[in-house]
Amino acid sequence: MRDYEKLSKLARDSGFTHCAPLDVSKLEFLQEVRDMCNAGQCDRYGRSWSCPPACASLEEMREHVRGYSCGLLVQTVGDIEDNYDWDGIMAAGARHKANFGRMWDALERGCSTVFAMGAGACKLCESCTYPDAPCRFPDRMSASMEACGLLVSKVCTDNNLKYNYGPSKIAFTSCFLFKEC
Ligand code: SF4
C-alpha cells in the first residue's frame, strides 16, 4: 500500500497506539450495523448530519469507496478499571478523537483523495446544525465507521488488527482510505 511506513509513523506521531494496512476490498457495509444506531442506545441517532438517517446510504457508501484503493486502520487503546469505568472510557475516546483530528489534518482534511471514517459522531461544532440548517463543514465532517455500516470488530479481524485487548483495556478504531496507493 501507499508508503505504509510513512503512514504508520504519522499514525504514531498523531498519538495512536496501533495501526494496520486496510484492504478496502474487504469492507462490507451492513444494514444490521446501521440498525444498531437506531436501537435506542445511541443519543446521536437523528441528531447529527454525520449519523443515520442523515448520513450517506449504504449504497452510496459502497459506491463512494469504489474510488479508494487502499487504507489504514488506526487505533487508540486506553486503560480502564472495568466495563463500568465511564470516565476511563470517555478519556480514551477523547484521546482517540484528538489523534484522529491530528492525523486527518496532517493528511490534509477536506482533500478528496482521503476519506476518513471516525469513531463516534462528528463533533467539529459545539452544536450540530442538523436538521435545521446545512452542515457547516461538509468537507471536514466525519461519520463513524459504524454509522457507515461497518462492523468494526470484523474490519479489525479481516485486517489482522486486534480488537479486544482484555477487560482492563478499551480500544477505539477509525480508518483513512486513500485514492492513490
Ligand atoms: S461539521 Fe458541524 S454541522 Fe457538520 S456534522 Fe459536524 S457537527 Fe454537524
PDB file of C-alpha atoms and ligand atoms in Angstrom:
ATOM      1  CA  MET A   1       0.000   0.000   0.000  1.00  0.00           C
ATOM      2  CA  ARG A   2       0.996   3.680  -0.274  1.00  0.00           C
ATOM      3  CA  ASP A   3       4.109   4.252   1.729  1.00  0.00           C
ATOM      4  CA  TYR A   4       2.869   2.295   4.726  1.00  0.00           C
ATOM      5  CA  GLU A   5       5.968   3.079   6.775  1.00  0.00           C
ATOM      6  CA  LYS A   6       5.362   6.823   6.457  1.00  0.00           C
ATOM      7  CA  LEU A   7       1.667   6.466   7.266  1.00  0.00           C
ATOM      8  CA  SER A   8       2.450   4.252  10.210  1.00  0.00           C
ATOM      9  CA  LYS A   9       4.912   6.835  11.567  1.00  0.00           C
ATOM     10  CA  LEU A  10       2.321   9.581  11.064  1.00  0.00           C
ATOM     11  CA  ALA A  11      -0.214   7.477  12.992  1.00  0.00           C
ATOM     12  CA  ARG A  12       2.224   7.001  15.886  1.00  0.00           C
ATOM     13  CA  ASP A  13       3.188  10.686  15.839  1.00  0.00           C
ATOM     14  CA  SER A  14      -0.519  11.570  15.929  1.00  0.00           C
ATOM     15  CA  GLY A  15      -0.870   9.584  19.156  1.00  0.00           C
ATOM     16  CA  PHE A  16      -2.410   6.294  18.016  1.00  0.00           C
ATOM     17  CA  THR A  17      -1.263   3.157  19.789  1.00  0.00           C
ATOM     18  CA  HIS A  18      -1.768   0.738  16.854  1.00  0.00           C
ATOM     19  CA  CYS A  19      -2.353   0.814  13.119  1.00  0.00           C
ATOM     20  CA  ALA A  20      -2.597  -1.678  10.251  1.00  0.00           C
ATOM     21  CA  PRO A  21      -2.988  -1.632   6.460  1.00  0.00           C
ATOM     22  CA  LEU A  22      -6.647  -1.818   5.466  1.00  0.00           C
ATOM     23  CA  ASP A  23      -7.820  -3.852   2.473  1.00  0.00           C
ATOM     24  CA  VAL A  24     -10.635  -1.722   1.039  1.00  0.00           C
ATOM     25  CA  SER A  25     -11.999  -4.647  -0.990  1.00  0.00           C
ATOM     26  CA  LYS A  26     -12.886  -6.425   2.284  1.00  0.00           C
ATOM     27  CA  LEU A  27     -15.126  -3.626   3.605  1.00  0.00           C
ATOM     28  CA  GLU A  28     -18.754  -4.712   3.993  1.00  0.00           C
ATOM     29  CA  PHE A  29     -21.428  -2.080   4.624  1.00  0.00           C
ATOM     30  CA  LEU A  30     -24.126  -3.871   6.619  1.00  0.00           C
ATOM     31  CA  GLN A  31     -27.734  -2.935   7.312  1.00  0.00           C
ATOM     32  CA  GLU A  32     -27.636  -4.713  10.696  1.00  0.00           C
ATOM     33  CA  VAL A  33     -24.881  -2.329  11.857  1.00  0.00           C
ATOM     34  CA  ARG A  34     -26.929   0.652  10.698  1.00  0.00           C
ATOM     35  CA  ASP A  35     -29.904  -0.748  12.590  1.00  0.00           C
ATOM     36  CA  MET A  36     -27.897  -0.669  15.838  1.00  0.00           C
ATOM     37  CA  CYS A  37     -27.715   3.146  15.544  1.00  0.00           C
ATOM     38  CA  ASN A  38     -31.474   3.253  15.969  1.00  0.00           C
ATOM     39  CA  ALA A  39     -31.745   0.612  18.695  1.00  0.00           C
ATOM     40  CA  GLY A  40     -32.149   3.207  21.445  1.00  0.00           C
ATOM     41  CA  GLN A  41     -28.594   3.050  22.758  1.00  0.00           C
ATOM     42  CA  CYS A  42     -27.040   5.986  20.895  1.00  0.00           C
ATOM     43  CA  ASP A  43     -28.199   9.516  21.596  1.00  0.00           C
ATOM     44  CA  ARG A  44     -26.752  10.805  18.302  1.00  0.00           C
ATOM     45  CA  TYR A  45     -29.259   8.978  16.071  1.00  0.00           C
ATOM     46  CA  GLY A  46     -31.257  11.612  14.204  1.00  0.00           C
ATOM     47  CA  ARG A  47     -29.264  14.426  15.799  1.00  0.00           C
ATOM     48  CA  SER A  48     -26.240  14.878  13.532  1.00  0.00           C
ATOM     49  CA  TRP A  49     -25.510  15.170   9.823  1.00  0.00           C
ATOM     50  CA  SER A  50     -22.830  12.521  10.417  1.00  0.00           C
ATOM     51  CA  CYS A  51     -25.281   9.887  11.707  1.00  0.00           C
ATOM     52  CA  PRO A  52     -28.255   7.936  10.352  1.00  0.00           C
ATOM     53  CA  PRO A  53     -30.681   8.759   8.946  1.00  0.00           C
ATOM     54  CA  ALA A  54     -28.884  11.868   7.593  1.00  0.00           C
ATOM     55  CA  CYS A  55     -25.571  10.320   6.533  1.00  0.00           C
ATOM     56  CA  ALA A  56     -24.947   8.541   3.231  1.00  0.00           C
ATOM     57  CA  SER A  57     -26.973   5.406   2.499  1.00  0.00           C
ATOM     58  CA  LEU A  58     -25.257   2.011   2.416  1.00  0.00           C
ATOM     59  CA  GLU A  59     -25.499   2.000  -1.370  1.00  0.00           C
ATOM     60  CA  GLU A  60     -23.923   5.462  -1.543  1.00  0.00           C
ATOM     61  CA  MET A  61     -21.145   4.288   0.778  1.00  0.00           C
ATOM     62  CA  ARG A  62     -20.436   1.214  -1.365  1.00  0.00           C
ATOM     63  CA  GLU A  63     -20.310   3.406  -4.457  1.00  0.00           C
ATOM     64  CA  HIS A  64     -18.142   6.028  -2.760  1.00  0.00           C
ATOM     65  CA  VAL A  65     -15.418   3.660  -1.539  1.00  0.00           C
ATOM     66  CA  ARG A  66     -15.042   2.168  -5.017  1.00  0.00           C
ATOM     67  CA  GLY A  67     -12.859   5.181  -5.755  1.00  0.00           C
ATOM     68  CA  TYR A  68     -10.384   4.295  -2.975  1.00  0.00           C
ATOM     69  CA  SER A  69      -7.764   1.637  -3.408  1.00  0.00           C
ATOM     70  CA  CYS A  70      -6.068   1.287  -0.021  1.00  0.00           C
ATOM     71  CA  GLY A  71      -6.393   2.353   3.574  1.00  0.00           C
ATOM     72  CA  LEU A  72      -5.076   2.455   7.105  1.00  0.00           C
ATOM     73  CA  LEU A  73      -6.784   1.363  10.327  1.00  0.00           C
ATOM     74  CA  VAL A  74      -5.801   3.430  13.375  1.00  0.00           C
ATOM     75  CA  GLN A  75      -6.465   2.611  16.992  1.00  0.00           C
ATOM     76  CA  THR A  76      -6.173   4.200  20.419  1.00  0.00           C
ATOM     77  CA  VAL A  77      -6.103   1.712  23.290  1.00  0.00           C
ATOM     78  CA  GLY A  78      -6.679   3.068  26.789  1.00  0.00           C
ATOM     79  CA  ASP A  79      -6.660   1.640  30.332  1.00  0.00           C
ATOM     80  CA  ILE A  80      -9.923   1.208  32.229  1.00  0.00           C
ATOM     81  CA  GLU A  81     -10.741  -0.265  35.636  1.00  0.00           C
ATOM     82  CA  ASP A  82     -13.674  -2.297  34.278  1.00  0.00           C
ATOM     83  CA  ASN A  83     -16.520  -2.050  31.750  1.00  0.00           C
ATOM     84  CA  TYR A  84     -18.294   0.462  34.013  1.00  0.00           C
ATOM     85  CA  ASP A  85     -15.321   2.848  34.187  1.00  0.00           C
ATOM     86  CA  TRP A  86     -17.161   5.560  32.251  1.00  0.00           C
ATOM     87  CA  ASP A  87     -14.536   8.224  32.981  1.00  0.00           C
ATOM     88  CA  GLY A  88     -11.755   5.979  31.650  1.00  0.00           C
ATOM     89  CA  ILE A  89     -13.775   5.103  28.540  1.00  0.00           C
ATOM     90  CA  MET A  90     -14.602   8.764  27.869  1.00  0.00           C
ATOM     91  CA  ALA A  91     -10.950   9.794  28.358  1.00  0.00           C
ATOM     92  CA  ALA A  92      -9.715   7.169  25.891  1.00  0.00           C
ATOM     93  CA  GLY A  93     -12.444   8.201  23.422  1.00  0.00           C
ATOM     94  CA  ALA A  94     -11.436  11.862  23.700  1.00  0.00           C
ATOM     95  CA  ARG A  95      -7.779  10.954  23.123  1.00  0.00           C
ATOM     96  CA  HIS A  96      -8.759   8.945  20.063  1.00  0.00           C
ATOM     97  CA  LYS A  97     -10.794  11.831  18.632  1.00  0.00           C
ATOM     98  CA  ALA A  98      -7.851  14.197  19.133  1.00  0.00           C
ATOM     99  CA  ASN A  99      -5.457  11.690  17.484  1.00  0.00           C
ATOM    100  CA  PHE A 100      -7.887  11.281  14.581  1.00  0.00           C
ATOM    101  CA  GLY A 101      -8.155  15.056  14.066  1.00  0.00           C
ATOM    102  CA  ARG A 102      -4.358  15.473  14.188  1.00  0.00           C
ATOM    103  CA  MET A 103      -3.744  12.763  11.622  1.00  0.00           C
ATOM    104  CA  TRP A 104      -6.521  13.897   9.312  1.00  0.00           C
ATOM    105  CA  ASP A 105      -5.239  17.485   9.418  1.00  0.00           C
ATOM    106  CA  ALA A 106      -1.748  16.212   8.584  1.00  0.00           C
ATOM    107  CA  LEU A 107      -3.178  14.251   5.638  1.00  0.00           C
ATOM    108  CA  GLU A 108      -4.994  17.437   4.581  1.00  0.00           C
ATOM    109  CA  ARG A 109      -8.515  17.335   5.890  1.00  0.00           C
ATOM    110  CA  GLY A 110     -11.066  18.076   3.171  1.00  0.00           C
ATOM    111  CA  CYS A 111      -8.830  16.732   0.400  1.00  0.00           C
ATOM    112  CA  SER A 112     -10.863  14.443  -1.909  1.00  0.00           C
ATOM    113  CA  THR A 113      -8.117  11.808  -2.155  1.00  0.00           C
ATOM    114  CA  VAL A 114      -8.507  10.885   1.536  1.00  0.00           C
ATOM    115  CA  PHE A 115     -11.729   9.537   3.037  1.00  0.00           C
ATOM    116  CA  ALA A 116     -11.875   9.348   6.828  1.00  0.00           C
ATOM    117  CA  MET A 117     -14.288   7.348   8.970  1.00  0.00           C
ATOM    118  CA  GLY A 118     -14.043   8.027  12.697  1.00  0.00           C
ATOM    119  CA  ALA A 119     -15.349   6.707  15.994  1.00  0.00           C
ATOM    120  CA  GLY A 120     -18.494   8.414  17.237  1.00  0.00           C
ATOM    121  CA  ALA A 121     -20.474  11.265  15.778  1.00  0.00           C
ATOM    122  CA  CYS A 122     -18.854  14.366  14.273  1.00  0.00           C
ATOM    123  CA  LYS A 123     -18.028  16.877  16.990  1.00  0.00           C
ATOM    124  CA  LEU A 124     -16.492  19.639  14.883  1.00  0.00           C
ATOM    125  CA  CYS A 125     -19.129  22.112  16.023  1.00  0.00           C
ATOM    126  CA  GLU A 126     -20.223  22.631  19.587  1.00  0.00           C
ATOM    127  CA  SER A 127     -23.758  22.033  18.391  1.00  0.00           C
ATOM    128  CA  CYS A 128     -24.667  20.253  15.135  1.00  0.00           C
ATOM    129  CA  THR A 129     -26.951  22.205  12.778  1.00  0.00           C
ATOM    130  CA  TYR A 130     -28.997  19.069  11.998  1.00  0.00           C
ATOM    131  CA  PRO A 131     -31.797  19.217  10.912  1.00  0.00           C
ATOM    132  CA  ASP A 132     -32.442  22.969  10.797  1.00  0.00           C
ATOM    133  CA  ALA A 133     -29.590  24.100   8.542  1.00  0.00           C
ATOM    134  CA  PRO A 134     -27.000  22.505   6.239  1.00  0.00           C
ATOM    135  CA  CYS A 135     -23.806  21.082   7.723  1.00  0.00           C
ATOM    136  CA  ARG A 136     -21.316  23.904   8.354  1.00  0.00           C
ATOM    137  CA  PHE A 137     -18.287  21.928   7.119  1.00  0.00           C
ATOM    138  CA  PRO A 138     -19.412  19.163   4.717  1.00  0.00           C
ATOM    139  CA  ASP A 139     -15.826  18.567   3.534  1.00  0.00           C
ATOM    140  CA  ARG A 140     -14.429  18.366   7.053  1.00  0.00           C
ATOM    141  CA  MET A 141     -17.101  16.420   8.901  1.00  0.00           C
ATOM    142  CA  SER A 142     -16.686  12.693   9.538  1.00  0.00           C
ATOM    143  CA  ALA A 143     -19.124   9.857  10.110  1.00  0.00           C
ATOM    144  CA  SER A 144     -18.200   6.945  12.339  1.00  0.00           C
ATOM    145  CA  MET A 145     -17.301   3.564  10.865  1.00  0.00           C
ATOM    146  CA  GLU A 146     -20.477   2.181  12.458  1.00  0.00           C
ATOM    147  CA  ALA A 147     -22.666   4.945  11.012  1.00  0.00           C
ATOM    148  CA  CYS A 148     -21.258   3.999   7.614  1.00  0.00           C
ATOM    149  CA  GLY A 149     -22.393   0.395   8.230  1.00  0.00           C
ATOM    150  CA  LEU A 150     -19.055  -1.207   9.149  1.00  0.00           C
ATOM    151  CA  LEU A 151     -18.803  -3.785  11.926  1.00  0.00           C
ATOM    152  CA  VAL A 152     -15.567  -2.536  13.481  1.00  0.00           C
ATOM    153  CA  SER A 153     -14.604  -5.829  15.156  1.00  0.00           C
ATOM    154  CA  LYS A 154     -14.906  -7.619  11.799  1.00  0.00           C
ATOM    155  CA  VAL A 155     -12.954  -4.928   9.940  1.00  0.00           C
ATOM    156  CA  CYS A 156     -10.159  -5.334  12.505  1.00  0.00           C
ATOM    157  CA  THR A 157     -10.189  -9.131  12.278  1.00  0.00           C
ATOM    158  CA  ASP A 158     -10.275  -9.036   8.469  1.00  0.00           C
ATOM    159  CA  ASN A 159      -7.196  -6.817   8.509  1.00  0.00           C
ATOM    160  CA  ASN A 160      -5.184  -8.584  11.225  1.00  0.00           C
ATOM    161  CA  LEU A 161      -5.596  -5.860  13.843  1.00  0.00           C
ATOM    162  CA  LYS A 162      -6.548  -6.868  17.371  1.00  0.00           C
ATOM    163  CA  TYR A 163      -9.907  -5.526  18.561  1.00  0.00           C
ATOM    164  CA  ASN A 164     -10.231  -6.880  22.101  1.00  0.00           C
ATOM    165  CA  TYR A 165      -7.290  -6.143  24.405  1.00  0.00           C
ATOM    166  CA  GLY A 166      -8.796  -7.656  27.542  1.00  0.00           C
ATOM    167  CA  PRO A 167     -11.001  -6.466  30.437  1.00  0.00           C
ATOM    168  CA  SER A 168      -8.738  -3.604  31.552  1.00  0.00           C
ATOM    169  CA  LYS A 169      -8.409  -2.031  28.105  1.00  0.00           C
ATOM    170  CA  ILE A 170     -10.690  -0.163  25.732  1.00  0.00           C
ATOM    171  CA  ALA A 171      -9.957   0.258  22.019  1.00  0.00           C
ATOM    172  CA  PHE A 172     -11.284   2.971  19.699  1.00  0.00           C
ATOM    173  CA  THR A 173     -10.810   2.412  15.973  1.00  0.00           C
ATOM    174  CA  SER A 174     -11.032   4.666  12.910  1.00  0.00           C
ATOM    175  CA  CYS A 175      -9.730   4.491   9.366  1.00  0.00           C
ATOM    176  CA  PHE A 176      -8.457   6.504   6.446  1.00  0.00           C
ATOM    177  CA  LEU A 177      -8.953   5.425   2.830  1.00  0.00           C
ATOM    178  CA  PHE A 178      -6.703   6.672   0.021  1.00  0.00           C
ATOM    179  CA  LYS A 179      -7.259   7.040  -3.708  1.00  0.00           C
ATOM    180  CA  GLU A 180      -3.604   6.594  -4.541  1.00  0.00           C
ATOM    181  CA  CYS A 181      -1.591   3.729  -3.149  1.00  0.00           C
TER     182      CYS A 181
HETATM  183  S1  SF4 B   1     -19.416  19.771  10.895  1.00  0.00           S
HETATM  184 FE1  SF4 B   1     -20.795  20.627  12.430  1.00  0.00          FE
HETATM  185  S2  SF4 B   1     -22.779  20.751  11.358  1.00  0.00           S
HETATM  186 FE2  SF4 B   1     -21.492  19.317  10.194  1.00  0.00          FE
HETATM  187  S3  SF4 B   1     -21.951  17.275  11.012  1.00  0.00           S
HETATM  188 FE3  SF4 B   1     -20.182  18.057  12.156  1.00  0.00          FE
HETATM  189  S4  SF4 B   1     -21.069  18.984  13.981  1.00  0.00           S
HETATM  190 FE4  SF4 B   1     -22.743  18.786  12.472  1.00  0.00          FE
END
